[in-house]
Short mmCIF file of C-alpha atoms in Angstrom, two decimals:
data_model
loop_
_atom_site.label_atom_id
_atom_site.label_comp_id
_atom_site.label_asym_id
_atom_site.label_seq_id
_atom_site.Cartn_x
_atom_site.Cartn_y
_atom_site.Cartn_z
CA MET A 28 91.36 131.53 -38.56
CA ALA A 29 90.07 130.19 -41.60
CA SER A 30 89.84 126.40 -42.37
CA ILE A 31 92.60 125.42 -45.25
CA LEU A 32 90.55 122.23 -46.09
CA THR A 33 90.43 122.40 -49.80
CA LYS A 34 87.74 120.97 -52.07
CA GLN A 35 90.20 118.26 -53.09
CA ASN A 36 90.30 117.05 -49.44
CA LEU A 37 86.98 118.31 -48.08
CA ILE A 38 83.43 116.35 -48.88
CA THR A 39 80.33 118.12 -47.47
CA VAL A 40 77.00 116.48 -47.46
CA PHE A 41 73.72 116.99 -45.37
CA GLU A 42 72.08 114.59 -42.96
CA HIS A 43 70.27 111.69 -44.64
CA GLU A 44 72.04 112.69 -48.04
CA LYS A 45 73.38 110.04 -50.47
CA ARG A 46 77.03 110.10 -51.51
CA PHE A 47 78.19 107.91 -54.52
CA PHE A 48 81.72 107.36 -55.41
CA ASN A 49 83.46 106.75 -58.86
CA LEU A 50 85.28 103.55 -58.44
CA LYS A 51 87.50 104.24 -61.61
CA ASP A 52 89.15 106.97 -59.58
CA GLU A 53 91.78 105.50 -57.36
CA LYS A 54 91.25 108.10 -54.40
CA GLU A 55 87.58 107.75 -54.59
CA LYS A 56 88.07 103.95 -54.44
CA GLN A 57 90.09 103.92 -51.64
CA LEU A 58 87.71 106.15 -49.76
CA HIS A 59 85.00 103.88 -50.40
CA GLU A 60 86.88 100.84 -49.37
CA ALA A 61 87.78 102.66 -46.04
CA LEU A 62 84.02 103.60 -45.37
CA GLU A 63 83.19 99.92 -45.85
CA ARG A 64 85.77 98.73 -43.40
CA TYR A 65 84.82 101.20 -40.86
CA HIS A 66 81.09 100.39 -41.37
CA GLY A 67 82.06 96.77 -40.83
CA ASN A 68 84.09 96.92 -37.55
CA TYR A 69 82.36 100.18 -35.98
CA THR A 70 79.08 101.61 -34.83
CA PRO A 71 78.07 103.08 -38.40
CA PHE A 72 76.88 106.67 -39.08
CA PHE A 73 75.53 105.42 -42.27
CA LYS A 74 74.58 102.64 -44.50
CA LEU A 75 76.19 101.07 -47.44
CA LEU A 76 74.46 101.44 -50.68
CA ARG A 77 75.97 100.23 -54.19
CA ASN A 78 79.16 102.31 -54.79
CA GLY A 79 78.05 104.69 -52.17
CA VAL A 80 76.67 105.43 -48.71
CA GLN A 81 73.77 107.17 -47.17
CA PHE A 82 74.24 109.18 -43.96
CA ASN A 83 71.57 108.96 -41.12
CA GLU A 84 70.86 111.47 -38.43
CA HIS A 85 74.19 111.82 -37.10
CA VAL A 86 76.22 114.98 -38.15
CA GLY A 87 79.75 116.01 -37.73
CA ILE A 88 82.96 114.96 -39.27
CA ILE A 89 84.75 111.44 -40.50
CA GLN A 90 88.28 112.03 -41.37
CA ILE A 91 89.74 109.28 -43.41
CA GLY A 92 93.55 109.69 -44.27
CA LYS A 93 93.74 113.26 -45.16
CA THR A 94 90.12 113.34 -46.50
CA THR A 95 87.63 114.87 -44.23
CA ILE A 96 83.75 114.12 -44.85
CA GLU A 97 81.78 116.81 -42.98
CA VAL A 98 77.99 115.89 -42.51
CA LEU A 99 76.06 118.98 -41.71
CA PRO A 100 72.29 119.02 -40.29
CA LYS A 101 69.68 120.95 -42.41
CA ALA A 102 66.06 121.95 -41.15
CA ASP A 103 65.52 124.61 -43.92
CA LYS A 104 66.72 125.39 -47.33
CA ALA A 105 69.88 127.34 -46.23
CA GLY A 106 73.28 126.41 -47.22
CA GLU A 107 76.64 125.04 -45.86
CA GLU A 108 77.74 128.24 -44.24
CA LYS A 109 74.82 128.77 -42.07
CA TRP A 110 74.71 125.22 -41.18
CA ARG A 111 78.34 124.92 -40.43
CA ASP A 112 78.11 127.87 -38.23
CA LEU A 113 75.11 126.72 -36.42
CA LEU A 114 76.29 123.46 -35.86
CA ILE A 115 79.67 124.57 -34.26
CA GLY A 116 77.53 126.86 -32.17
CA MET A 117 75.35 124.17 -30.81
CA ILE A 118 78.05 122.24 -29.91
CA LYS A 119 80.22 124.97 -27.97
CA THR A 120 76.85 125.63 -26.44
CA VAL A 121 76.03 122.25 -25.19
CA TRP A 122 79.86 121.40 -24.22
CA GLY A 123 80.18 124.80 -22.30
CA PHE A 124 83.30 125.49 -23.71
CA ASP A 125 85.24 128.30 -22.12
CA VAL A 126 88.54 129.24 -23.90
CA LYS A 127 91.26 130.13 -21.40
CA SER A 128 93.55 133.06 -21.89
CA THR A 129 97.05 132.15 -22.27
CA GLY A 130 99.07 134.87 -20.84
CA SER A 131 98.45 138.45 -22.39
CA SER A 132 96.72 137.45 -25.64
CA SER A 133 93.37 136.02 -25.60
CA LEU A 134 92.54 133.15 -28.21
CA LYS A 135 89.44 133.69 -30.12
CA LEU A 136 88.43 130.70 -32.31
CA LYS A 137 87.67 131.23 -35.86
CA SER A 138 87.70 127.78 -37.32
CA ASN A 139 85.04 126.83 -39.59
CA SER A 140 85.70 123.39 -39.38
CA ILE A 141 84.42 120.99 -36.56
CA LEU A 142 87.58 118.94 -36.64
CA GLU A 143 89.74 122.24 -36.48
CA LEU A 144 87.48 123.53 -33.52
CA TYR A 145 88.19 120.32 -31.61
CA PHE A 146 91.98 120.63 -32.30
CA GLU A 147 92.19 124.34 -31.72
CA LEU A 148 90.31 123.92 -28.51
CA PHE A 149 92.60 121.11 -27.18
CA ILE A 150 95.69 123.21 -28.19
CA SER A 151 94.30 126.23 -26.36
CA GLU A 152 93.51 124.13 -23.34
CA LEU A 153 96.89 122.59 -23.12
CA GLU A 154 98.92 125.82 -23.62
CA TYR A 155 96.72 127.07 -20.54
CA LEU A 156 97.72 124.07 -18.50
CA LEU A 157 101.25 124.60 -19.28
CA HIS A 158 101.12 128.38 -18.37
CA ARG A 159 99.37 127.59 -15.33
CA GLY A 160 101.78 124.67 -14.47
CA LEU A 161 101.37 121.04 -14.71
CA ILE A 162 99.92 119.42 -11.43
CA LYS A 163 102.04 116.55 -9.69
CA ARG A 164 100.76 113.30 -8.11
CA TYR A 165 101.96 110.60 -5.76
CA ARG A 166 102.36 107.37 -7.84
CA LYS A 167 103.77 103.85 -6.75
CA ASN A 168 106.84 102.82 -8.58
CA GLU A 169 108.68 99.24 -8.27
CA GLY A 170 112.24 98.52 -9.57
CA ASN A 171 115.99 98.54 -9.34
CA GLN A 172 117.43 101.57 -7.45
CA THR A 173 121.08 102.61 -6.62
CA SER A 174 120.07 103.67 -3.23
CA LEU A 175 117.76 101.91 -0.76
CA LYS A 176 114.40 103.96 -0.59
CA GLY A 177 111.28 102.64 0.17
CA ALA A 178 110.25 98.94 0.80
CA LEU A 179 112.72 96.40 -0.22
CA GLN A 180 111.03 93.64 -2.29
CA PHE A 181 113.12 90.96 -1.16
CA SER A 182 112.32 87.94 -3.33
CA LYS A 183 112.66 90.14 -6.65
CA HIS A 184 115.88 91.74 -5.01
CA ILE A 185 117.55 88.29 -4.88
CA ALA A 186 116.40 87.30 -8.36
CA HIS A 187 117.54 90.50 -9.90
CA ASN A 188 120.46 91.59 -7.95
CA LEU A 189 122.51 88.32 -7.10
CA VAL A 190 125.28 89.70 -9.11
CA HIS A 191 124.61 93.53 -8.78
CA LYS A 192 125.30 94.31 -5.06
CA GLU A 193 125.11 97.90 -5.40
CA ARG A 194 121.40 97.74 -6.55
CA PHE A 195 118.27 97.49 -4.60
CA TYR A 196 114.74 96.20 -6.13
CA VAL A 197 112.19 98.57 -4.01
CA LYS A 198 108.71 99.56 -4.26
CA TYR A 199 108.40 103.15 -3.51
CA THR A 200 106.05 106.47 -3.80
CA GLN A 201 107.26 109.06 -6.05
CA TYR A 202 105.69 112.67 -6.10
CA SER A 203 105.78 113.24 -9.97
CA ASN A 204 104.00 114.96 -12.88
CA GLU A 205 104.22 111.17 -14.38
CA HIS A 206 100.56 110.07 -13.91
CA THR A 207 97.51 109.01 -15.82
CA ILE A 208 96.03 112.09 -16.55
CA HIS A 209 99.20 113.64 -18.32
CA GLU A 210 99.75 110.24 -20.17
CA ILE A 211 96.40 110.70 -21.67
CA LEU A 212 97.07 114.32 -22.62
CA PHE A 213 100.38 113.47 -24.16
CA LYS A 214 98.87 110.59 -26.23
CA THR A 215 96.11 113.06 -27.57
CA ILE A 216 99.16 115.42 -28.47
CA LYS A 217 100.98 112.59 -30.45
CA LEU A 218 97.53 111.92 -32.14
CA LEU A 219 97.28 115.46 -33.30
CA ALA A 220 100.80 115.54 -34.62
CA HIS A 221 99.74 112.33 -36.67
CA ILE A 222 96.23 113.57 -38.21
CA ASN A 223 96.47 117.16 -38.08
CA SER A 224 96.57 118.98 -41.92
CA ASN A 225 96.44 122.26 -40.96
CA SER A 226 99.55 124.07 -41.55
CA LEU A 227 98.43 126.87 -39.15
CA LEU A 228 97.93 124.35 -36.08
CA LYS A 229 101.27 122.52 -36.94
CA GLY A 230 103.65 124.97 -35.29
CA ARG A 231 101.33 125.02 -32.14
CA ILE A 232 101.01 121.08 -31.92
CA GLY A 233 105.20 121.09 -32.37
CA ALA A 234 105.66 123.38 -29.54
CA LEU A 235 103.28 121.24 -27.09
CA THR A 236 105.32 118.22 -28.27
CA LEU A 237 108.50 119.94 -27.02
CA ASP A 238 106.96 121.43 -23.94
CA PHE A 239 104.98 118.84 -22.67
CA PRO A 240 106.98 116.21 -20.40
CA GLU A 241 107.29 113.20 -22.30
CA MET A 242 105.27 110.25 -21.10
CA LYS A 243 105.09 106.55 -21.44
CA ASP A 244 102.52 105.21 -23.95
CA ILE A 245 99.61 103.81 -22.53
CA LYS A 246 96.36 101.83 -23.81
CA VAL A 247 93.46 104.17 -23.41
CA ASN A 248 89.73 102.80 -23.09
CA GLU A 249 86.45 103.99 -21.66
CA SER A 250 87.49 102.60 -18.24
CA THR A 251 90.67 104.84 -18.15
CA PHE A 252 88.57 108.01 -18.30
CA LYS A 253 86.04 106.62 -15.66
CA LYS A 254 88.85 106.08 -13.25
CA ILE A 255 89.75 109.71 -12.91
CA VAL A 256 88.41 111.48 -10.16
CA PHE A 257 88.34 115.34 -10.35
CA ASP A 258 88.92 117.35 -7.07
CA ARG A 259 89.73 120.98 -6.43
CA LYS A 260 93.37 120.45 -7.72
CA ASN A 261 92.65 118.99 -10.95
CA GLN A 262 89.16 120.31 -11.87
CA HIS A 263 90.84 122.73 -14.58
CA TYR A 264 91.94 119.70 -16.53
CA LYS A 265 88.47 118.56 -17.40
CA THR A 266 87.79 120.29 -20.57
CA ALA A 267 91.15 118.95 -21.93
CA LEU A 268 90.34 115.42 -20.87
CA GLU A 269 86.88 115.74 -22.55
CA ILE A 270 88.33 116.30 -25.91
CA SER A 271 90.82 113.85 -25.38
CA LYS A 272 88.53 111.30 -24.59
CA LEU A 273 86.41 112.35 -27.65
CA LEU A 274 89.47 112.05 -29.92
CA LEU A 275 91.26 109.13 -28.66
CA LEU A 276 88.00 106.77 -28.34
CA ASN A 277 86.83 107.76 -31.71
CA TYR A 278 90.22 106.98 -33.63
CA HIS A 279 90.63 103.91 -35.70
CA PRO A 280 93.82 103.25 -37.07
CA ASP A 281 93.88 101.60 -40.46
CA ILE A 282 95.70 98.34 -39.58
CA SER A 283 95.70 96.88 -42.76
CA LYS A 284 97.13 99.61 -45.29
CA GLY A 285 98.20 102.43 -42.59
CA ARG A 286 97.17 105.04 -44.68
CA ASN A 287 93.38 105.45 -43.99
CA ASP A 288 93.02 106.00 -40.40
CA VAL A 289 89.53 107.19 -39.33
CA LEU A 290 88.61 109.72 -36.96
CA ALA A 291 84.95 110.17 -36.58
CA LEU A 292 83.37 112.82 -34.43
CA MET A 293 79.62 112.54 -34.93
CA PHE A 294 76.64 113.68 -33.03
CA ASP A 295 73.10 112.46 -32.88
CA MET A 296 71.10 115.56 -33.89
CA ASN A 297 68.00 114.41 -31.82
CA SER A 298 70.22 114.36 -28.91
CA LEU A 299 72.06 117.46 -29.82
CA TRP A 300 68.92 119.57 -30.38
CA GLU A 301 67.39 118.30 -26.90
CA GLN A 302 70.64 119.34 -25.20
CA PHE A 303 70.84 122.83 -27.00
CA ILE A 304 67.09 123.44 -26.20
CA LEU A 305 67.86 122.40 -22.47
CA VAL A 306 70.95 124.35 -22.11
CA THR A 307 69.62 127.45 -23.64
CA LEU A 308 66.66 127.42 -21.39
CA LYS A 309 68.61 126.70 -18.08
CA ARG A 310 70.53 130.12 -18.96
CA LYS A 311 68.00 132.34 -20.07
CA LEU A 312 64.76 131.27 -17.94
CA THR A 313 64.91 132.82 -14.63
CA ARG A 314 61.19 132.10 -13.36
CA HIS A 315 61.36 128.43 -13.97
CA PHE A 316 63.19 125.42 -12.64
CA VAL A 317 64.47 123.81 -15.90
CA SER A 318 65.20 120.01 -15.52
CA SER A 319 65.68 116.81 -17.68
CA GLN A 320 65.67 112.96 -17.26
CA VAL A 321 62.65 113.07 -14.61
CA THR A 322 61.86 109.31 -14.85
CA LYS A 323 58.50 107.92 -13.98
CA SER A 324 57.40 104.13 -13.97
CA PHE A 325 53.99 103.72 -15.76
CA TRP A 326 53.44 99.89 -16.22
CA LYS A 327 54.92 96.93 -14.55
CA PRO A 328 54.26 93.22 -15.48
CA THR A 329 53.21 90.56 -12.84
CA SER A 330 57.14 89.50 -12.91
CA GLY A 331 60.10 91.49 -14.31
CA TYR A 332 60.94 95.31 -14.51
CA SER A 333 58.76 98.08 -14.76
CA SER A 334 58.49 99.87 -17.98
CA LYS A 335 59.73 103.84 -17.47
CA MET A 336 58.80 106.96 -19.52
CA ARG A 337 61.09 109.99 -19.26
CA PRO A 338 60.27 113.31 -21.22
CA ASP A 339 62.82 115.48 -22.59
CA ILE A 340 62.48 118.82 -20.72
CA ILE A 341 60.30 119.74 -17.72
CA LEU A 342 59.70 123.37 -16.84
CA LYS A 343 58.21 124.36 -13.35
CA CYS A 344 57.19 127.62 -12.49
CA LYS A 345 58.96 129.03 -9.16
CA GLU A 346 55.74 130.90 -8.14
CA SER A 347 52.77 128.65 -9.47
CA GLN A 348 54.62 125.49 -9.24
CA LYS A 349 52.85 124.30 -12.51
CA ASN A 350 54.51 122.01 -14.76
CA TYR A 351 55.13 122.38 -18.49
CA VAL A 352 56.59 119.43 -20.59
CA LEU A 353 58.77 120.00 -23.81
CA ASP A 354 59.69 117.19 -26.20
CA THR A 355 62.01 118.17 -28.90
CA LYS A 356 62.14 116.67 -32.53
CA TRP A 357 64.79 117.33 -34.90
CA LYS A 358 62.71 117.27 -38.16
CA ASN A 359 60.87 119.61 -40.38
CA LEU A 360 56.90 118.79 -40.36
CA ASN A 361 56.74 120.71 -43.70
CA GLY A 362 53.04 121.39 -43.10
CA TYR A 363 52.10 118.02 -41.72
CA ASN A 364 50.85 117.26 -38.23
CA PRO A 365 52.98 115.34 -35.60
CA SER A 366 52.78 111.52 -35.68
CA PRO A 367 49.83 109.87 -33.77
CA GLU A 368 52.53 108.34 -31.61
CA ASP A 369 54.37 111.67 -30.83
CA LEU A 370 50.77 112.92 -29.75
CA ARG A 371 49.91 110.10 -27.61
CA GLN A 372 53.09 110.27 -25.78
CA MET A 373 52.53 113.99 -25.08
CA TYR A 374 49.25 113.02 -23.57
CA VAL A 375 50.57 110.54 -21.40
CA TYR A 376 53.06 113.11 -20.00
CA HIS A 377 50.08 115.64 -19.61
CA ARG A 378 48.72 112.97 -17.18
CA PHE A 379 51.68 111.35 -15.33
CA TYR A 380 53.52 114.89 -14.89
CA GLN A 381 50.32 116.77 -13.86
CA ALA A 382 51.13 119.22 -16.62
CA LYS A 383 49.57 122.43 -17.17
CA LYS A 384 50.50 122.52 -20.82
CA VAL A 385 52.87 120.31 -23.05
CA ALA A 386 54.30 121.13 -26.33
CA LEU A 387 56.52 119.56 -29.20
CA VAL A 388 59.28 121.80 -30.53
CA TYR A 389 60.67 121.50 -33.95
CA PRO A 390 63.33 123.31 -36.04
CA SER A 391 61.73 125.08 -39.00
CA ASP A 392 62.17 128.07 -41.77
CA GLN A 393 59.55 130.17 -40.05
CA HIS A 394 57.93 130.45 -36.54
CA SER A 395 54.67 129.20 -35.82
CA ILE A 396 52.85 127.83 -32.58
CA GLN A 397 49.73 125.60 -33.13
CA LYS A 398 47.59 125.07 -30.20
CA GLY A 399 45.29 121.90 -29.87
CA ASN A 400 43.41 120.06 -27.23
CA TYR A 401 42.73 116.65 -26.67
CA PHE A 402 39.17 115.01 -26.82
CA SER A 403 37.65 114.23 -23.50
CA SER A 404 38.48 110.68 -22.40
CA GLU A 405 34.90 110.61 -20.86
CA ASN A 406 32.83 111.94 -23.84
CA HIS A 407 34.86 111.71 -27.23
CA LEU A 408 32.54 114.40 -28.75
CA GLU A 409 33.88 116.96 -26.30
CA MET A 410 37.21 118.65 -25.94
CA SER A 411 39.08 118.32 -22.62
CA ASP A 412 41.32 121.10 -21.16
CA LYS A 413 44.56 119.04 -21.81
CA GLU A 414 46.32 121.23 -24.22
CA CYS A 415 49.51 120.32 -26.45
CA SER A 416 51.19 122.82 -28.68
CA ILE A 417 53.20 122.48 -31.77
CA MET A 418 56.00 124.65 -31.74
CA GLN A 419 58.09 125.32 -34.81
CA ILE A 420 60.98 127.67 -34.26
CA ALA A 421 62.72 129.32 -37.14
CA THR A 422 66.60 129.10 -37.40
CA ALA A 423 68.79 132.35 -37.18
CA SER A 424 72.12 132.95 -38.94
CA ASP A 425 73.57 133.67 -35.32
CA ILE A 426 73.54 131.18 -32.47
CA LYS A 427 72.66 133.89 -29.86
CA VAL A 428 69.79 135.33 -31.94
CA TRP A 429 68.63 131.73 -32.45
CA GLN A 430 68.98 131.22 -28.55
CA GLU A 431 66.99 134.39 -28.01
CA GLU A 432 64.28 133.08 -30.66
CA ILE A 433 63.97 129.77 -28.80
CA VAL A 434 63.27 131.40 -25.29
CA LYS A 435 61.03 134.06 -26.67
CA ASN A 436 58.77 131.28 -28.51
CA ILE A 437 58.62 128.79 -25.57
CA SER A 438 57.95 131.70 -23.10
CA LYS A 439 54.54 132.15 -25.01
CA LEU A 440 53.75 128.57 -23.72
CA PHE A 441 53.20 130.34 -20.19
CA LEU A 442 50.77 132.83 -21.26
#
């Protein structure tokens, strides 16, 4: 499915790029004002400039009313199409999206918009859930009934039904598909119906609105999702709920004017690059244990909490039990050496994690591996056996080819 976003309602920029607005144009003025309000009320993904904004290391989309600002990553001289495809590929890889088959026809995503990717993934998940059958849960209810079932709430019964002798105010348990999970999903369907501008998705959203049982409107926040416990019965709801969480918690209605609602789906490229490398290595490296977030303490004051360190990725050879530490950096070195701070950090990892080798991993426009050794701490004129490599991995037009190149280059660390 091709994106139907036109040049009139799509603005594409790259990370760290500046975008200025013509304030004499009413549409551009409204867009600028909406970005200013969003910057003031929520965590910003950009900084304000005079008559414009400058984006930072976050990429993704910010939809304001019917206008979508698309922020793409950039580590080489390639254009929009390549980086849009790679960003979508990285997001799919990290999230582990598995698009279900809804009956006889298998859905194949072809969206070239990040926003449409999430919309279509959510729609396909809901179609799959409806095809499979919605689960039911026991829920506690309280209120007037025409028959006595459950526990009679005597004081409330007297207060409500002094005149209506035929009613009973009771507390009872009902086995129903009306529960929090379905209320969240229904709220997301309603949101999509409100903000979607893709005519190709409009019919499917309309069908979901009709087919999905109507639920009461609930207030949703972070704690709403934390209370959901996944088990064997509702495990297949997980992807749909993850997308619901992303959409509902990042949607900010325009209370003042009501026409410039903001939906921001933005990702920190440093974190996305790290997770993309981690997931790729976990899938492809068979002779090594691949782990992350292995925290160690390295300093403690006489009173108070100790300071900790946590490298991005640790590879442990299953046969030799040797450790290799990777730290990922989303930036193009452009011929320069890494910062002294990064090199010092890798030296500390070398010692505290008893690593055979360590490496800094960067994206680039061409492959290169530069090996180097730290000087000896005993004799500064001599080199130690502690090796730190600088790996620059060229991007590829195809996400799977890029993953193969990442594994191929990182595997050279073991030689």
